[in-house]
Amino acid sequence: MDAFLHQALSGLATGSIYASLALALVMIYQATHLVNFSQGEMAMFSTYIAWFLIQVGCPYWVAFLGTIAVSFVLGGAIQHIIIGRFQDASILSVVVVFVGLLAIFNSLAGWLFSYSIKAFPSPFPKEMGNTYMSAHELGAIGVMLAVLSLLVVFFRYTPLGLAMRAAAQNPTSSRLVGIRVDWMLALGWGLAGAIGSVAGMMIAPVVFLDPNMMSGVLLYAFAAALLGGIDNPVGAVLGGLLVGVLENLLGAYVIGNELKLTVALAIIVGVLVVRPAGLLGSIHVSRV
């Protein structure tokens, strides 16, 4: 029973990281109705920025906040300079751009920081009395809940958040009432970049830092976003936690750790076949 509880609670901690990256995917999907396949590489590159700041002497939390700020600006700049130019292009063209960004960030990280594996520090103490969860696992859950709470407050109770929601749901009407839709999209990309950087900094102490560290994590995050609802931030968090627990339990007791990645693939296929909108996603019906 103790081993089962440890696997379940550890899965919640891992799932909270998947949930953070799934939130970033949802942010961009709400704005563009497209899945950003480069989100994982953007998070990885942001984590290298944090590592560099720590190496030059910045305290961890200063580097943490500085990385979030840089990632926010980087995400907004990518939308405003690159993605915005493909606003009227076909979906396939935009997907090719996303794949190109993935390759660019991966290669740029390897060129600037090398492909050698690096240790990334955790801000939480190494030892604690709880035998079921480590301090880093508890801290990752706390950080994810804090991010979700801030997003809920921002989107529901601030004029800027309401403008972003309006621009995502009905761009034409938003322009008629004076909302700068292009800037709202850039803000959405900036928030996605900032949230992704948090996910990268939380996962790096577990998997170590290298340019390919987010490839599997992105797949789990995509499964989490689909399971919870690709257009629902709360659903993305719920999906992330469920995926993390399922991954740990099935890997430990059913399929083995070597095949854990198939859990994410099975969830993606199962959700698309049974309920494409996810658990909390909205179902849109068009009259023809």
PDB file of C-alpha atoms in Angstrom:
ATOM      1  CA  MET A   1       0.000   0.000   0.000  1.00  0.00           C
ATOM      2  CA  ASP A   2       2.846   2.379   0.803  1.00  0.00           C
ATOM      3  CA  ALA A   3       4.386   1.776  -2.629  1.00  0.00           C
ATOM      4  CA  PHE A   4       1.010   2.366  -4.298  1.00  0.00           C
ATOM      5  CA  LEU A   5       0.507   5.656  -2.440  1.00  0.00           C
ATOM      6  CA  HIS A   6       4.022   6.748  -3.312  1.00  0.00           C
ATOM      7  CA  GLN A   7       3.426   6.055  -7.019  1.00  0.00           C
ATOM      8  CA  ALA A   8       0.053   7.834  -6.991  1.00  0.00           C
ATOM      9  CA  LEU A   9       1.297  10.923  -5.170  1.00  0.00           C
ATOM     10  CA  SER A  10       4.466  11.063  -7.243  1.00  0.00           C
ATOM     11  CA  GLY A  11       2.215  10.878 -10.307  1.00  0.00           C
ATOM     12  CA  LEU A  12       0.303  13.913  -9.063  1.00  0.00           C
ATOM     13  CA  ALA A  13       3.564  15.845  -8.825  1.00  0.00           C
ATOM     14  CA  THR A  14       4.643  14.818 -12.325  1.00  0.00           C
ATOM     15  CA  GLY A  15       1.137  15.504 -13.579  1.00  0.00           C
ATOM     16  CA  SER A  16       1.305  19.045 -12.218  1.00  0.00           C
ATOM     17  CA  ILE A  17       4.238  19.684 -14.554  1.00  0.00           C
ATOM     18  CA  TYR A  18       2.329  18.191 -17.477  1.00  0.00           C
ATOM     19  CA  ALA A  19      -0.579  20.424 -16.461  1.00  0.00           C
ATOM     20  CA  SER A  20       1.618  23.542 -16.601  1.00  0.00           C
ATOM     21  CA  LEU A  21       2.727  22.789 -20.155  1.00  0.00           C
ATOM     22  CA  ALA A  22      -0.832  21.776 -21.096  1.00  0.00           C
ATOM     23  CA  LEU A  23      -1.967  25.194 -19.858  1.00  0.00           C
ATOM     24  CA  ALA A  24       0.482  26.807 -22.277  1.00  0.00           C
ATOM     25  CA  LEU A  25      -0.905  24.682 -25.124  1.00  0.00           C
ATOM     26  CA  VAL A  26      -4.456  25.699 -24.179  1.00  0.00           C
ATOM     27  CA  MET A  27      -3.498  29.385 -24.100  1.00  0.00           C
ATOM     28  CA  ILE A  28      -2.327  29.297 -27.712  1.00  0.00           C
ATOM     29  CA  TYR A  29      -5.163  27.040 -28.846  1.00  0.00           C
ATOM     30  CA  GLN A  30      -7.740  29.456 -27.433  1.00  0.00           C
ATOM     31  CA  ALA A  31      -6.125  32.286 -29.371  1.00  0.00           C
ATOM     32  CA  THR A  32      -5.399  30.547 -32.676  1.00  0.00           C
ATOM     33  CA  HIS A  33      -7.271  27.181 -32.581  1.00  0.00           C
ATOM     34  CA  LEU A  34      -3.959  25.519 -33.393  1.00  0.00           C
ATOM     35  CA  VAL A  35      -1.624  23.334 -31.346  1.00  0.00           C
ATOM     36  CA  ASN A  36       1.859  24.810 -30.928  1.00  0.00           C
ATOM     37  CA  PHE A  37       4.195  21.860 -31.524  1.00  0.00           C
ATOM     38  CA  SER A  38       7.185  24.012 -30.562  1.00  0.00           C
ATOM     39  CA  GLN A  39       5.867  24.712 -27.043  1.00  0.00           C
ATOM     40  CA  GLY A  40       8.121  22.105 -25.451  1.00  0.00           C
ATOM     41  CA  GLU A  41      11.249  23.437 -27.146  1.00  0.00           C
ATOM     42  CA  MET A  42      10.334  26.982 -26.132  1.00  0.00           C
ATOM     43  CA  ALA A  43      10.063  25.797 -22.522  1.00  0.00           C
ATOM     44  CA  MET A  44      13.399  24.002 -22.823  1.00  0.00           C
ATOM     45  CA  PHE A  45      15.109  27.115 -24.189  1.00  0.00           C
ATOM     46  CA  SER A  46      13.652  29.198 -21.355  1.00  0.00           C
ATOM     47  CA  THR A  47      15.043  26.700 -18.853  1.00  0.00           C
ATOM     48  CA  TYR A  48      18.503  27.166 -20.357  1.00  0.00           C
ATOM     49  CA  ILE A  49      18.090  30.918 -19.802  1.00  0.00           C
ATOM     50  CA  ALA A  50      17.347  30.227 -16.123  1.00  0.00           C
ATOM     51  CA  TRP A  51      20.368  27.908 -15.910  1.00  0.00           C
ATOM     52  CA  PHE A  52      22.601  30.593 -17.416  1.00  0.00           C
ATOM     53  CA  LEU A  53      21.339  33.231 -14.978  1.00  0.00           C
ATOM     54  CA  ILE A  54      22.006  30.899 -12.052  1.00  0.00           C
ATOM     55  CA  GLN A  55      25.511  30.143 -13.368  1.00  0.00           C
ATOM     56  CA  VAL A  56      26.404  33.850 -13.478  1.00  0.00           C
ATOM     57  CA  GLY A  57      25.414  34.259  -9.834  1.00  0.00           C
ATOM     58  CA  CYS A  58      21.719  35.142  -9.733  1.00  0.00           C
ATOM     59  CA  PRO A  59      19.747  33.675  -6.801  1.00  0.00           C
ATOM     60  CA  TYR A  60      17.323  30.972  -7.905  1.00  0.00           C
ATOM     61  CA  TRP A  61      14.104  32.948  -7.488  1.00  0.00           C
ATOM     62  CA  VAL A  62      15.592  36.004  -9.205  1.00  0.00           C
ATOM     63  CA  ALA A  63      16.534  33.767 -12.134  1.00  0.00           C
ATOM     64  CA  PHE A  64      13.070  32.169 -11.968  1.00  0.00           C
ATOM     65  CA  LEU A  65      11.230  35.493 -12.257  1.00  0.00           C
ATOM     66  CA  GLY A  66      13.713  36.850 -14.800  1.00  0.00           C
ATOM     67  CA  THR A  67      13.218  33.779 -17.000  1.00  0.00           C
ATOM     68  CA  ILE A  68       9.438  34.155 -16.835  1.00  0.00           C
ATOM     69  CA  ALA A  69       9.770  37.789 -17.943  1.00  0.00           C
ATOM     70  CA  VAL A  70      12.135  36.934 -20.821  1.00  0.00           C
ATOM     71  CA  SER A  71       9.909  34.032 -21.899  1.00  0.00           C
ATOM     72  CA  PHE A  72       6.865  36.301 -21.898  1.00  0.00           C
ATOM     73  CA  VAL A  73       8.606  38.798 -24.188  1.00  0.00           C
ATOM     74  CA  LEU A  74       9.941  36.002 -26.406  1.00  0.00           C
ATOM     75  CA  GLY A  75       6.519  34.398 -26.812  1.00  0.00           C
ATOM     76  CA  GLY A  76       4.869  37.706 -27.661  1.00  0.00           C
ATOM     77  CA  ALA A  77       7.626  38.571 -30.134  1.00  0.00           C
ATOM     78  CA  ILE A  78       7.268  35.218 -31.921  1.00  0.00           C
ATOM     79  CA  GLN A  79       3.569  35.811 -32.462  1.00  0.00           C
ATOM     80  CA  HIS A  80       3.935  39.451 -33.470  1.00  0.00           C
ATOM     81  CA  ILE A  81       6.911  38.971 -35.797  1.00  0.00           C
ATOM     82  CA  ILE A  82       6.465  35.445 -37.177  1.00  0.00           C
ATOM     83  CA  ILE A  83       3.061  33.864 -36.539  1.00  0.00           C
ATOM     84  CA  GLY A  84       1.153  37.066 -37.273  1.00  0.00           C
ATOM     85  CA  ARG A  85       2.427  37.008 -40.844  1.00  0.00           C
ATOM     86  CA  PHE A  86       0.639  33.682 -41.406  1.00  0.00           C
ATOM     87  CA  GLN A  87      -2.731  34.875 -40.119  1.00  0.00           C
ATOM     88  CA  ASP A  88      -4.451  34.210 -43.454  1.00  0.00           C
ATOM     89  CA  ALA A  89      -2.335  31.207 -44.424  1.00  0.00           C
ATOM     90  CA  SER A  90      -3.541  27.612 -44.485  1.00  0.00           C
ATOM     91  CA  ILE A  91      -3.445  25.472 -41.355  1.00  0.00           C
ATOM     92  CA  LEU A  92      -0.741  23.284 -42.903  1.00  0.00           C
ATOM     93  CA  SER A  93       1.480  26.322 -43.446  1.00  0.00           C
ATOM     94  CA  VAL A  94       1.184  27.339 -39.795  1.00  0.00           C
ATOM     95  CA  VAL A  95       1.932  23.781 -38.660  1.00  0.00           C
ATOM     96  CA  VAL A  96       5.099  23.830 -40.778  1.00  0.00           C
ATOM     97  CA  VAL A  97       6.072  27.087 -39.051  1.00  0.00           C
ATOM     98  CA  PHE A  98       5.555  25.450 -35.641  1.00  0.00           C
ATOM     99  CA  VAL A  99       7.742  22.510 -36.644  1.00  0.00           C
ATOM    100  CA  GLY A 100      10.366  24.934 -37.929  1.00  0.00           C
ATOM    101  CA  LEU A 101      10.357  26.793 -34.599  1.00  0.00           C
ATOM    102  CA  LEU A 102      10.811  23.452 -32.831  1.00  0.00           C
ATOM    103  CA  ALA A 103      13.926  22.696 -34.870  1.00  0.00           C
ATOM    104  CA  ILE A 104      15.275  26.243 -34.466  1.00  0.00           C
ATOM    105  CA  PHE A 105      14.973  26.306 -30.670  1.00  0.00           C
ATOM    106  CA  ASN A 106      16.448  22.815 -30.339  1.00  0.00           C
ATOM    107  CA  SER A 107      19.432  23.642 -32.539  1.00  0.00           C
ATOM    108  CA  LEU A 108      19.934  27.070 -30.979  1.00  0.00           C
ATOM    109  CA  ALA A 109      20.027  25.593 -27.468  1.00  0.00           C
ATOM    110  CA  GLY A 110      22.572  22.987 -28.546  1.00  0.00           C
ATOM    111  CA  TRP A 111      24.709  25.606 -30.281  1.00  0.00           C
ATOM    112  CA  LEU A 112      24.689  28.074 -27.392  1.00  0.00           C
ATOM    113  CA  PHE A 113      24.805  25.702 -24.427  1.00  0.00           C
ATOM    114  CA  SER A 114      26.049  22.390 -25.954  1.00  0.00           C
ATOM    115  CA  TYR A 115      24.227  19.056 -25.994  1.00  0.00           C
ATOM    116  CA  SER A 116      25.822  17.764 -22.803  1.00  0.00           C
ATOM    117  CA  ILE A 117      23.461  16.905 -19.941  1.00  0.00           C
ATOM    118  CA  LYS A 118      23.464  19.483 -17.130  1.00  0.00           C
ATOM    119  CA  ALA A 119      22.144  19.379 -13.583  1.00  0.00           C
ATOM    120  CA  PHE A 120      19.473  21.955 -12.801  1.00  0.00           C
ATOM    121  CA  PRO A 121      18.945  22.963  -9.157  1.00  0.00           C
ATOM    122  CA  SER A 122      15.689  22.664  -7.270  1.00  0.00           C
ATOM    123  CA  PRO A 123      14.661  25.559  -4.996  1.00  0.00           C
ATOM    124  CA  PHE A 124      13.093  23.193  -2.492  1.00  0.00           C
ATOM    125  CA  PRO A 125      14.971  21.329   0.295  1.00  0.00           C
ATOM    126  CA  LYS A 126      16.304  17.875  -0.518  1.00  0.00           C
ATOM    127  CA  GLU A 127      15.072  16.208   2.654  1.00  0.00           C
ATOM    128  CA  MET A 128      11.706  16.273   4.355  1.00  0.00           C
ATOM    129  CA  GLY A 129       9.740  14.115   6.762  1.00  0.00           C
ATOM    130  CA  ASN A 130       7.081  12.938   4.254  1.00  0.00           C
ATOM    131  CA  THR A 131       8.169   9.596   2.781  1.00  0.00           C
ATOM    132  CA  TYR A 132       5.538   9.602   0.015  1.00  0.00           C
ATOM    133  CA  MET A 133       6.514  12.807  -1.770  1.00  0.00           C
ATOM    134  CA  SER A 134       9.730  14.744  -2.060  1.00  0.00           C
ATOM    135  CA  ALA A 135       9.925  18.461  -1.345  1.00  0.00           C
ATOM    136  CA  HIS A 136      10.378  19.171  -5.043  1.00  0.00           C
ATOM    137  CA  GLU A 137       7.231  17.204  -5.895  1.00  0.00           C
ATOM    138  CA  LEU A 138       5.191  19.121  -3.336  1.00  0.00           C
ATOM    139  CA  GLY A 139       6.713  22.384  -4.525  1.00  0.00           C
ATOM    140  CA  ALA A 140       5.868  21.606  -8.167  1.00  0.00           C
ATOM    141  CA  ILE A 141       2.227  21.037  -7.216  1.00  0.00           C
ATOM    142  CA  GLY A 142       2.180  24.309  -5.280  1.00  0.00           C
ATOM    143  CA  VAL A 143       3.694  26.250  -8.178  1.00  0.00           C
ATOM    144  CA  MET A 144       1.147  24.800 -10.626  1.00  0.00           C
ATOM    145  CA  LEU A 145      -1.774  25.700  -8.342  1.00  0.00           C
ATOM    146  CA  ALA A 146      -0.384  29.225  -7.970  1.00  0.00           C
ATOM    147  CA  VAL A 147      -0.113  29.616 -11.757  1.00  0.00           C
ATOM    148  CA  LEU A 148      -3.676  28.354 -12.255  1.00  0.00           C
ATOM    149  CA  SER A 149      -5.023  30.694  -9.556  1.00  0.00           C
ATOM    150  CA  LEU A 150      -3.327  33.703 -11.138  1.00  0.00           C
ATOM    151  CA  LEU A 151      -4.733  32.783 -14.556  1.00  0.00           C
ATOM    152  CA  VAL A 152      -8.268  32.425 -13.180  1.00  0.00           C
ATOM    153  CA  VAL A 153      -8.049  35.832 -11.504  1.00  0.00           C
ATOM    154  CA  PHE A 154      -6.549  37.420 -14.614  1.00  0.00           C
ATOM    155  CA  PHE A 155      -9.138  36.109 -17.083  1.00  0.00           C
ATOM    156  CA  ARG A 156     -12.210  36.587 -14.909  1.00  0.00           C
ATOM    157  CA  TYR A 157     -11.571  39.786 -12.997  1.00  0.00           C
ATOM    158  CA  THR A 158      -9.326  42.031 -15.093  1.00  0.00           C
ATOM    159  CA  PRO A 159     -10.315  44.123 -18.158  1.00  0.00           C
ATOM    160  CA  LEU A 160      -7.276  42.882 -20.065  1.00  0.00           C
ATOM    161  CA  GLY A 161      -8.174  39.261 -19.377  1.00  0.00           C
ATOM    162  CA  LEU A 162     -11.744  39.831 -20.548  1.00  0.00           C
ATOM    163  CA  ALA A 163     -10.433  41.511 -23.706  1.00  0.00           C
ATOM    164  CA  MET A 164      -8.221  38.493 -24.394  1.00  0.00           C
ATOM    165  CA  ARG A 165     -11.156  36.133 -24.017  1.00  0.00           C
ATOM    166  CA  ALA A 166     -13.268  38.258 -26.335  1.00  0.00           C
ATOM    167  CA  ALA A 167     -10.507  38.430 -28.959  1.00  0.00           C
ATOM    168  CA  ALA A 168     -10.096  34.647 -28.877  1.00  0.00           C
ATOM    169  CA  GLN A 169     -13.824  33.889 -29.142  1.00  0.00           C
ATOM    170  CA  ASN A 170     -14.887  36.527 -31.676  1.00  0.00           C
ATOM    171  CA  PRO A 171     -12.077  38.529 -33.301  1.00  0.00           C
ATOM    172  CA  THR A 172     -14.354  40.404 -35.704  1.00  0.00           C
ATOM    173  CA  SER A 173     -16.702  41.731 -33.021  1.00  0.00           C
ATOM    174  CA  SER A 174     -13.729  42.518 -30.793  1.00  0.00           C
ATOM    175  CA  ARG A 175     -12.219  44.746 -33.470  1.00  0.00           C
ATOM    176  CA  LEU A 176     -15.526  46.581 -33.811  1.00  0.00           C
ATOM    177  CA  VAL A 177     -15.450  47.560 -30.126  1.00  0.00           C
ATOM    178  CA  GLY A 178     -11.840  48.733 -30.297  1.00  0.00           C
ATOM    179  CA  ILE A 179      -9.910  45.708 -29.017  1.00  0.00           C
ATOM    180  CA  ARG A 180      -6.464  45.301 -30.588  1.00  0.00           C
ATOM    181  CA  VAL A 181      -6.802  41.642 -31.528  1.00  0.00           C
ATOM    182  CA  ASP A 182      -3.201  41.330 -32.765  1.00  0.00           C
ATOM    183  CA  TRP A 183      -1.866  42.571 -29.447  1.00  0.00           C
ATOM    184  CA  MET A 184      -4.221  40.252 -27.548  1.00  0.00           C
ATOM    185  CA  LEU A 185      -2.852  37.323 -29.528  1.00  0.00           C
ATOM    186  CA  ALA A 186       0.697  38.418 -28.751  1.00  0.00           C
ATOM    187  CA  LEU A 187      -0.223  38.667 -25.079  1.00  0.00           C
ATOM    188  CA  GLY A 188      -1.644  35.140 -25.216  1.00  0.00           C
ATOM    189  CA  TRP A 189       1.588  33.839 -26.737  1.00  0.00           C
ATOM    190  CA  GLY A 190       3.561  35.704 -24.099  1.00  0.00           C
ATOM    191  CA  LEU A 191       1.549  34.097 -21.300  1.00  0.00           C
ATOM    192  CA  ALA A 192       1.989  30.692 -22.929  1.00  0.00           C
ATOM    193  CA  GLY A 193       5.752  31.245 -23.097  1.00  0.00           C
ATOM    194  CA  ALA A 194       5.856  32.281 -19.434  1.00  0.00           C
ATOM    195  CA  ILE A 195       3.775  29.296 -18.282  1.00  0.00           C
ATOM    196  CA  GLY A 196       5.883  26.943 -20.390  1.00  0.00           C
ATOM    197  CA  SER A 197       9.054  28.280 -18.781  1.00  0.00           C
ATOM    198  CA  VAL A 198       7.634  27.427 -15.348  1.00  0.00           C
ATOM    199  CA  ALA A 199       7.005  23.858 -16.526  1.00  0.00           C
ATOM    200  CA  GLY A 200      10.545  23.600 -17.867  1.00  0.00           C
ATOM    201  CA  MET A 201      12.128  24.844 -14.645  1.00  0.00           C
ATOM    202  CA  MET A 202      10.043  22.409 -12.592  1.00  0.00           C
ATOM    203  CA  ILE A 203      10.825  19.348 -14.740  1.00  0.00           C
ATOM    204  CA  ALA A 204      14.550  20.060 -15.282  1.00  0.00           C
ATOM    205  CA  PRO A 205      15.657  18.969 -11.753  1.00  0.00           C
ATOM    206  CA  VAL A 206      13.932  15.620 -12.391  1.00  0.00           C
ATOM    207  CA  VAL A 207      15.011  14.743 -15.937  1.00  0.00           C
ATOM    208  CA  PHE A 208      18.191  16.918 -16.091  1.00  0.00           C
ATOM    209  CA  LEU A 209      18.740  19.677 -18.613  1.00  0.00           C
ATOM    210  CA  ASP A 210      19.489  18.969 -22.264  1.00  0.00           C
ATOM    211  CA  PRO A 211      18.033  20.193 -25.576  1.00  0.00           C
ATOM    212  CA  ASN A 212      15.804  17.120 -25.974  1.00  0.00           C
ATOM    213  CA  MET A 213      14.417  16.992 -22.433  1.00  0.00           C
ATOM    214  CA  MET A 214      10.908  18.221 -23.331  1.00  0.00           C
ATOM    215  CA  SER A 215      10.115  15.919 -26.257  1.00  0.00           C
ATOM    216  CA  GLY A 216       8.391  13.271 -24.136  1.00  0.00           C
ATOM    217  CA  VAL A 217       6.972  15.853 -21.724  1.00  0.00           C
ATOM    218  CA  LEU A 218       5.240  17.662 -24.603  1.00  0.00           C
ATOM    219  CA  LEU A 219       3.539  14.429 -25.637  1.00  0.00           C
ATOM    220  CA  TYR A 220       2.219  13.911 -22.090  1.00  0.00           C
ATOM    221  CA  ALA A 221       1.112  17.558 -21.957  1.00  0.00           C
ATOM    222  CA  PHE A 222      -0.722  17.184 -25.264  1.00  0.00           C
ATOM    223  CA  ALA A 223      -2.465  14.083 -23.926  1.00  0.00           C
ATOM    224  CA  ALA A 224      -3.385  16.037 -20.778  1.00  0.00           C
ATOM    225  CA  ALA A 225      -4.797  18.960 -22.776  1.00  0.00           C
ATOM    226  CA  LEU A 226      -6.878  16.622 -24.939  1.00  0.00           C
ATOM    227  CA  LEU A 227      -8.115  14.597 -21.969  1.00  0.00           C
ATOM    228  CA  GLY A 228      -9.202  17.633 -19.970  1.00  0.00           C
ATOM    229  CA  GLY A 229     -10.356  19.725 -22.916  1.00  0.00           C
ATOM    230  CA  ILE A 230      -8.053  21.571 -25.295  1.00  0.00           C
ATOM    231  CA  ASP A 231     -10.052  24.801 -24.847  1.00  0.00           C
ATOM    232  CA  ASN A 232     -10.428  24.631 -21.047  1.00  0.00           C
ATOM    233  CA  PRO A 233      -7.562  25.679 -18.694  1.00  0.00           C
ATOM    234  CA  VAL A 234      -9.108  23.914 -15.679  1.00  0.00           C
ATOM    235  CA  GLY A 235      -9.560  20.814 -17.810  1.00  0.00           C
ATOM    236  CA  ALA A 236      -5.903  20.959 -18.806  1.00  0.00           C
ATOM    237  CA  VAL A 237      -4.895  20.901 -15.135  1.00  0.00           C
ATOM    238  CA  LEU A 238      -7.256  18.018 -14.385  1.00  0.00           C
ATOM    239  CA  GLY A 239      -5.999  16.150 -17.435  1.00  0.00           C
ATOM    240  CA  GLY A 240      -2.371  16.709 -16.424  1.00  0.00           C
ATOM    241  CA  LEU A 241      -2.934  15.277 -12.959  1.00  0.00           C
ATOM    242  CA  LEU A 242      -4.817  12.262 -14.349  1.00  0.00           C
ATOM    243  CA  VAL A 243      -2.144  11.575 -16.966  1.00  0.00           C
ATOM    244  CA  GLY A 244       0.619  11.789 -14.351  1.00  0.00           C
ATOM    245  CA  VAL A 245      -1.105   9.317 -12.031  1.00  0.00           C
ATOM    246  CA  LEU A 246      -1.989   6.913 -14.853  1.00  0.00           C
ATOM    247  CA  GLU A 247       1.551   7.042 -16.209  1.00  0.00           C
ATOM    248  CA  ASN A 248       3.077   6.167 -12.837  1.00  0.00           C
ATOM    249  CA  LEU A 249       0.610   3.450 -11.856  1.00  0.00           C
ATOM    250  CA  LEU A 250       0.536   1.714 -15.232  1.00  0.00           C
ATOM    251  CA  GLY A 251       4.304   1.990 -15.566  1.00  0.00           C
ATOM    252  CA  ALA A 252       4.883   0.509 -12.115  1.00  0.00           C
ATOM    253  CA  TYR A 253       2.280  -2.254 -12.091  1.00  0.00           C
ATOM    254  CA  VAL A 254       1.156  -3.037 -15.646  1.00  0.00           C
ATOM    255  CA  ILE A 255       3.408  -2.216 -18.595  1.00  0.00           C
ATOM    256  CA  GLY A 256       6.766  -1.332 -17.052  1.00  0.00           C
ATOM    257  CA  ASN A 257       8.716   1.911 -17.118  1.00  0.00           C
ATOM    258  CA  GLU A 258      10.114   1.261 -20.594  1.00  0.00           C
ATOM    259  CA  LEU A 259       6.662   1.539 -22.191  1.00  0.00           C
ATOM    260  CA  LYS A 260       5.262   4.430 -20.180  1.00  0.00           C
ATOM    261  CA  LEU A 261       5.254   6.725 -23.213  1.00  0.00           C
ATOM    262  CA  THR A 262       2.608   4.503 -24.793  1.00  0.00           C
ATOM    263  CA  VAL A 263       0.221   5.654 -22.047  1.00  0.00           C
ATOM    264  CA  ALA A 264       0.197   9.145 -23.540  1.00  0.00           C
ATOM    265  CA  LEU A 265      -0.319   7.782 -27.059  1.00  0.00           C
ATOM    266  CA  ALA A 266      -3.178   5.548 -25.887  1.00  0.00           C
ATOM    267  CA  ILE A 267      -4.858   8.496 -24.129  1.00  0.00           C
ATOM    268  CA  ILE A 268      -4.566  10.685 -27.229  1.00  0.00           C
ATOM    269  CA  VAL A 269      -6.093   8.028 -29.494  1.00  0.00           C
ATOM    270  CA  GLY A 270      -8.766   7.058 -26.966  1.00  0.00           C
ATOM    271  CA  VAL A 271      -9.915  10.637 -26.365  1.00  0.00           C
ATOM    272  CA  LEU A 272     -10.056  11.447 -30.079  1.00  0.00           C
ATOM    273  CA  VAL A 273     -12.160   8.329 -30.721  1.00  0.00           C
ATOM    274  CA  VAL A 274     -14.488   8.455 -27.700  1.00  0.00           C
ATOM    275  CA  ARG A 275     -14.797  12.133 -26.718  1.00  0.00           C
ATOM    276  CA  PRO A 276     -12.797  14.569 -28.876  1.00  0.00           C
ATOM    277  CA  ALA A 277     -13.859  17.560 -26.732  1.00  0.00           C
ATOM    278  CA  GLY A 278     -12.284  16.048 -23.598  1.00  0.00           C
ATOM    279  CA  LEU A 279     -13.737  15.836 -20.104  1.00  0.00           C
ATOM    280  CA  LEU A 280     -14.423  19.561 -19.644  1.00  0.00           C
ATOM    281  CA  GLY A 281     -14.106  20.873 -23.178  1.00  0.00           C
ATOM    282  CA  SER A 282     -16.993  22.554 -24.935  1.00  0.00           C
ATOM    283  CA  ILE A 283     -18.739  20.821 -27.821  1.00  0.00           C
ATOM    284  CA  HIS A 284     -19.477  23.092 -30.784  1.00  0.00           C
ATOM    285  CA  VAL A 285     -22.349  22.180 -33.053  1.00  0.00           C
ATOM    286  CA  SER A 286     -22.699  23.833 -36.455  1.00  0.00           C
ATOM    287  CA  ARG A 287     -26.000  23.888 -38.310  1.00  0.00           C
ATOM    288  CA  VAL A 288     -25.644  23.021 -41.985  1.00  0.00           C
TER     289      VAL A 288
END
